[in-house]
Rosetta silent file (secondary structure, phi, psi, omega in degrees, C-alpha in Angstrom):
SEQUENCE: MTAPSRRRLAVLVAASTFEPNSKLRQLRCPTADIARLEELLRNPEIGRFGVVTPLDNRPHHECLLIIEQLFANATPDDLVLFYYSGHGLLDTRNSLHFACSNTDRRYLASTSIPWMIVQNILDRSRARQKILILDCCNSGTNEGLTFAKGDVESQA
SCORE:     score description
SCORE:     0.000 S_00000001
   1 L     0.000  155.142  175.162  117.332   81.152  124.841 S_00000001
   2 L  -103.910  171.620  172.414  115.397   83.902  122.803 S_00000001
   3 L   -80.209  162.769  144.947  116.140   84.852  119.708 S_00000001
   4 L   -65.293  163.976  166.342  117.610   88.331  119.300 S_00000001
   5 L   -65.179  118.106 -161.681  115.670   91.385  118.448 S_00000001
   6 L  -114.144   78.855  177.058  115.473   91.619  114.812 S_00000001
   7 L   -83.080  159.197  155.724  114.187   95.450  114.280 S_00000001
   8 E  -101.586  129.845  167.330  113.386   97.159  110.939 S_00000001
   9 E  -115.642  125.161  174.746  114.308  100.587  110.544 S_00000001
  10 E  -144.836  132.159  172.877  113.853  103.142  107.637 S_00000001
  11 E  -110.440  145.555  169.008  114.188  106.721  107.105 S_00000001
  12 E  -128.920  120.157 -178.712  112.780  108.001  103.776 S_00000001
  13 E   -91.345  125.650  178.778  113.755  111.368  102.395 S_00000001
  14 E  -137.114  155.067 -162.977  111.846  113.215   99.501 S_00000001
  15 L  -135.289   86.454  163.686  113.005  116.441   98.041 S_00000001
  16 L   -91.562  -48.283 -176.873  110.400  118.260   96.078 S_00000001
  17 L  -101.766  145.898  176.120  109.914  121.706   96.735 S_00000001
  18 L  -140.168  150.269  176.273  112.971  124.221   96.631 S_00000001
  19 L   -67.261  161.859 -177.838  113.440  127.919   97.626 S_00000001
  20 H   -59.726  -27.169 -171.275  113.237  130.094   94.690 S_00000001
  21 H  -106.334   36.130  169.992  116.961  131.083   94.386 S_00000001
  22 H   -85.971   -7.603 -173.415  118.119  127.469   94.594 S_00000001
  23 L    87.286  -12.352 -157.860  118.704  126.902   90.678 S_00000001
  24 L  -119.603  162.300 -166.532  116.658  123.619   90.999 S_00000001
  25 L   -87.674  143.911  175.542  113.472  122.633   89.165 S_00000001
  26 L   -69.703  127.400  172.809  110.692  121.546   91.170 S_00000001
  27 L   -84.710  146.146 -171.160  109.523  117.896   91.485 S_00000001
  28 L   -99.740  -37.193 -170.026  105.813  116.393   91.350 S_00000001
  29 L   -65.247  -39.194 -179.270  106.882  112.595   92.599 S_00000001
  30 H   -60.425  -22.640  164.914  108.881  112.355   95.579 S_00000001
  31 H   -66.354  -61.876 -171.310  106.256  113.033   98.289 S_00000001
  32 H   -47.537  -43.857 -177.656  103.908  110.688   96.690 S_00000001
  33 H   -48.593  -61.116 -176.867  107.024  108.406   96.354 S_00000001
  34 H   -72.210   -0.906 -163.518  107.807  108.302  100.259 S_00000001
  35 H   -99.481  -37.872  175.172  104.251  108.186  101.081 S_00000001
  36 H   -68.740  -56.951  179.488  103.528  104.858   99.235 S_00000001
  37 H   -33.202  -65.957  175.115  106.864  103.551  100.224 S_00000001
  38 H   -53.724  -39.286 -172.634  106.179  104.073  104.092 S_00000001
  39 H   -47.535  -62.857  178.887  102.675  102.299  103.423 S_00000001
  40 H   -58.449  -59.593 -172.852  104.342   99.342  102.135 S_00000001
  41 H   -65.509  -17.909  178.199  107.293   99.197  104.794 S_00000001
  42 H   -90.294  -25.194  175.321  104.669   99.461  107.702 S_00000001
  43 L   -34.848   88.500 -178.168  102.682   96.833  106.214 S_00000001
  44 L   -17.431  -79.784 -173.049  102.421   93.579  108.597 S_00000001
  45 L   -60.223  -25.394  168.989  102.411   91.356  105.798 S_00000001
  46 L   -81.769  -82.290  169.113  104.814   93.390  103.484 S_00000001
  47 L  -109.077  -13.754  157.518  107.628   94.884  104.913 S_00000001
  48 L    69.036   35.418  178.460  107.014   94.458  108.466 S_00000001
  49 L  -104.395  135.275 -175.361  109.023   97.593  109.599 S_00000001
  50 L   -69.553  -46.502 -174.069  108.685   99.059  113.182 S_00000001
  51 E  -123.519  117.359 -178.541  110.087  102.297  112.530 S_00000001
  52 E  -128.788  112.374 -177.502  109.564  104.336  109.458 S_00000001
  53 E  -115.610   95.594  174.189  110.732  107.827  109.595 S_00000001
  54 E   -86.817  131.186 -167.553  109.586  110.142  106.741 S_00000001
  55 E  -140.940  107.530 -171.608  111.215  113.265  105.922 S_00000001
  56 E  -100.035  105.954 -171.906  109.298  115.428  103.173 S_00000001
  57 L    60.581   29.709 -179.442  110.823  118.493  102.053 S_00000001
  58 L  -111.472  169.934 -165.034  113.021  119.405  105.238 S_00000001
  59 L   -70.373  177.132 -163.603  116.264  121.017  105.121 S_00000001
  60 H   -97.832    6.849  179.828  119.215  119.317  105.043 S_00000001
  61 H   -78.722  -42.273 -177.333  120.520  119.538  108.416 S_00000001
  62 H   -72.202  -37.962  176.791  117.283  118.137  110.034 S_00000001
  63 H   -44.707  -61.280 -150.584  117.758  114.825  107.365 S_00000001
  64 H   -61.206  -40.126 -163.538  121.318  114.489  108.120 S_00000001
  65 H   -67.499  -47.695  163.338  120.706  114.605  112.015 S_00000001
  66 H   -58.994  -39.626 -168.192  117.721  111.880  111.737 S_00000001
  67 H   -69.464  -60.598  179.627  119.427  109.841  109.339 S_00000001
  68 H   -64.154  -13.996 -169.204  122.845  109.494  111.732 S_00000001
  69 H   -96.338  -47.517 -169.927  120.520  109.016  114.895 S_00000001
  70 H   -58.822  -70.013  176.732  118.799  106.197  113.161 S_00000001
  71 H   -63.905  -61.020  173.921  121.905  104.297  111.967 S_00000001
  72 H   -30.186  -40.219  177.616  123.946  105.166  115.148 S_00000001
  73 L   -92.341    7.270  177.275  121.133  103.547  117.269 S_00000001
  74 L   -92.749  156.959  169.470  120.751  100.499  115.183 S_00000001
  75 L   -95.453  179.516 -174.811  122.208   97.195  116.435 S_00000001
  76 L   -69.938  -31.214  177.028  124.054   94.374  114.747 S_00000001
  77 L   -67.738  -31.543 -169.450  120.712   92.400  114.578 S_00000001
  78 L   -65.324  166.685  165.186  118.633   95.382  113.011 S_00000001
  79 E  -126.292  125.054 -172.788  117.939   95.878  109.026 S_00000001
  80 E  -121.971  138.645 -179.444  118.184   99.551  108.420 S_00000001
  81 E  -123.912  123.373  166.787  116.720  101.289  105.067 S_00000001
  82 E  -123.700  144.764  178.952  117.733  104.658  103.823 S_00000001
  83 E  -132.695  140.337  172.507  115.630  105.666  100.833 S_00000001
  84 E  -135.715  117.532  155.888  116.084  109.163   98.613 S_00000001
  85 E  -107.356  105.126 -177.347  113.898  110.695   96.158 S_00000001
  86 L  -178.840 -156.441  167.170  114.795  114.040   94.746 S_00000001
  87 L   -64.295  127.293  156.026  117.556  115.498   92.921 S_00000001
  88 E  -113.301  135.461 -171.109  120.735  114.054   92.806 S_00000001
  89 L  -123.432  138.079  175.336  123.544  116.535   91.998 S_00000001
  90 L  -102.870  140.076  174.791  127.080  116.403   91.047 S_00000001
  91 L   -80.749  167.816  175.691  129.610  119.064   92.411 S_00000001
  92 L   -53.073   -5.515  176.754  132.666  120.288   90.243 S_00000001
  93 L  -121.830   12.762 -176.725  134.445  116.981   91.357 S_00000001
  94 L    60.063   36.198  165.358  131.542  114.592   90.310 S_00000001
  95 L   -76.316  166.309  169.512  130.627  114.028   94.026 S_00000001
  96 L   -88.854  154.501  178.894  126.882  113.108   94.606 S_00000001
  97 E  -154.861  114.082  159.223  124.813  115.521   96.598 S_00000001
  98 E   -70.225  142.286 -163.009  121.041  115.033   97.499 S_00000001
  99 E   -91.227  134.810  167.827  119.101  117.916   97.121 S_00000001
 100 L  -128.974 -161.624 -163.823  116.825  118.796  100.218 S_00000001
 101 L   -84.158   -1.060  166.244  114.352  121.816  100.480 S_00000001
 102 L   -89.968  -12.312 -163.215  116.985  124.327  101.505 S_00000001
 103 L   -62.231  122.072  159.169  119.612  123.164   98.707 S_00000001
 104 L  -104.704  116.719 -172.336  121.086  125.781   96.659 S_00000001
 105 H   -60.699  -16.138  168.876  123.188  124.323   93.825 S_00000001
 106 H   -75.416   -2.142 -179.508  125.554  126.888   94.117 S_00000001
 107 H  -152.382   64.099  179.943  126.658  125.761   97.439 S_00000001
 108 L   -56.174  -40.824 -171.196  125.991  121.964   97.080 S_00000001
 109 L   -50.600  -61.759 -178.181  128.630  121.478  100.059 S_00000001
 110 L  -110.292   24.583  166.922  126.588  123.302  103.107 S_00000001
 111 L  -150.836   40.607  179.744  123.120  122.835  101.633 S_00000001
 112 E  -160.130  159.088  162.831  122.702  119.080  100.612 S_00000001
 113 E   -96.388   97.985  162.733  123.615  115.772  102.033 S_00000001
 114 E   -43.010  127.119  173.946  126.691  114.855  100.349 S_00000001
 115 H   -38.309  -45.870 -163.320  126.841  110.953   99.347 S_00000001
 116 H   -81.965  -17.546  175.721  129.870  110.702  101.219 S_00000001
 117 H   -79.709  -43.826 -164.651  128.715  111.806  104.881 S_00000001
 118 H   -50.927  -67.276  173.745  125.760  109.211  104.057 S_00000001
 119 H   -34.015  -53.077 -175.156  128.368  106.462  103.215 S_00000001
 120 H   -59.545  -46.427  169.735  130.100  107.113  106.297 S_00000001
 121 H   -41.368  -61.001  173.356  127.064  107.080  108.456 S_00000001
 122 H   -49.436  -33.342  167.638  126.437  103.855  106.748 S_00000001
 123 H   -92.531    1.082 -178.678  129.662  102.433  107.477 S_00000001
 124 H  -103.922   21.976 -160.327  130.060  103.467  111.242 S_00000001
 125 L  -103.827  143.794  168.055  126.452  102.075  111.935 S_00000001
 126 L   -41.233  -38.324 -159.420  126.463   98.398  113.767 S_00000001
 127 L   -59.625  150.173  173.630  123.537   97.100  111.571 S_00000001
 128 L   -85.233  -28.568 -172.002  124.617   94.118  109.756 S_00000001
 129 E  -109.869  118.714  161.646  122.094   94.173  107.105 S_00000001
 130 E  -140.530  158.437 -173.556  121.537   97.511  105.533 S_00000001
 131 E  -110.132  106.744  177.057  119.402   98.784  102.330 S_00000001
 132 E  -103.151  140.088  176.552  120.321  101.439  100.200 S_00000001
 133 E  -151.256   99.225 -167.254  117.844  103.019   97.488 S_00000001
 134 E  -100.784  118.800  178.860  118.274  105.991   95.401 S_00000001
 135 L  -112.941   43.832 -161.245  115.752  107.464   93.392 S_00000001
 136 L  -128.836  159.040  175.493  117.741  110.247   91.977 S_00000001
 137 L   -64.224  174.622  175.249  119.645  111.221   88.589 S_00000001
 138 L    71.547  -18.627 -157.929  123.500  110.569   89.219 S_00000001
 139 L   -60.438  -22.229  157.571  122.667  107.611   91.613 S_00000001
 140 L   -55.030   -9.332 -149.820  125.354  105.401   89.322 S_00000001
 141 L   -71.130  146.838  175.217  128.287  107.771   89.813 S_00000001
 142 L   -74.506   35.740 -176.399  131.678  105.854   90.658 S_00000001
 143 L   -58.788  -18.305 -152.232  131.462  107.310   94.254 S_00000001
 144 L    71.589   56.064  171.346  131.804  103.796   95.592 S_00000001
 145 L   -83.292   43.453 -177.918  128.381  102.874   95.993 S_00000001
 146 L  -119.312  135.388 -174.830  129.276   99.425   96.850 S_00000001
 147 L  -136.114  163.727 -178.617  128.439   97.477  100.009 S_00000001
 148 L   -75.245  151.125 -168.453  128.973   93.608  101.128 S_00000001
 149 L   -86.042  130.484  177.928  126.367   91.525   99.824 S_00000001
 150 L   -99.347  171.070  178.266  123.740   90.678  102.691 S_00000001
 151 L  -104.331   75.050  167.517  121.300   87.687  103.316 S_00000001
 152 H   -64.878  -14.039  160.714  118.085   89.567  103.491 S_00000001
 153 H   -38.886  -62.956  172.112  116.684   86.083  103.236 S_00000001
 154 H   -42.477  -28.891  171.054  117.506   85.800  106.865 S_00000001
 155 H   -88.088  -11.486  177.946  115.105   88.316  107.956 S_00000001
 156 L   -55.694    0.000    0.000  112.227   86.928  106.777 S_00000001
């Protein structure tokens, strides 16, 4: 009997450049952050990830579609990782949003990646092992950033 296939899948989102009317400050590091993380994850001696999808300065709707596709197509035996580097913004109800290249601070609900949507995508994924890494302001808000503890060691 063969062991089940254990894929390692990652989506890495970086947002560092924004449209002039966005009311967002340009950032220096997110592009380099995902490039270096992609290198580490793909390394067969370190991360051993077979699928790494970097999304550098892309509009929110493209990012959301790719995030949803990756997590929706994961199997229970897969290890999936979501990484975001950029502006973490709070709306008037203190809900967290991840800025993208087309984000306009005045219209977060329709121009960013709301945390609640990401959480819903993660919750619906069949993958039993999920990693979430947020490199942004406000990532520690009380929005329910809680997950069941997983045994990452079993993936070694």
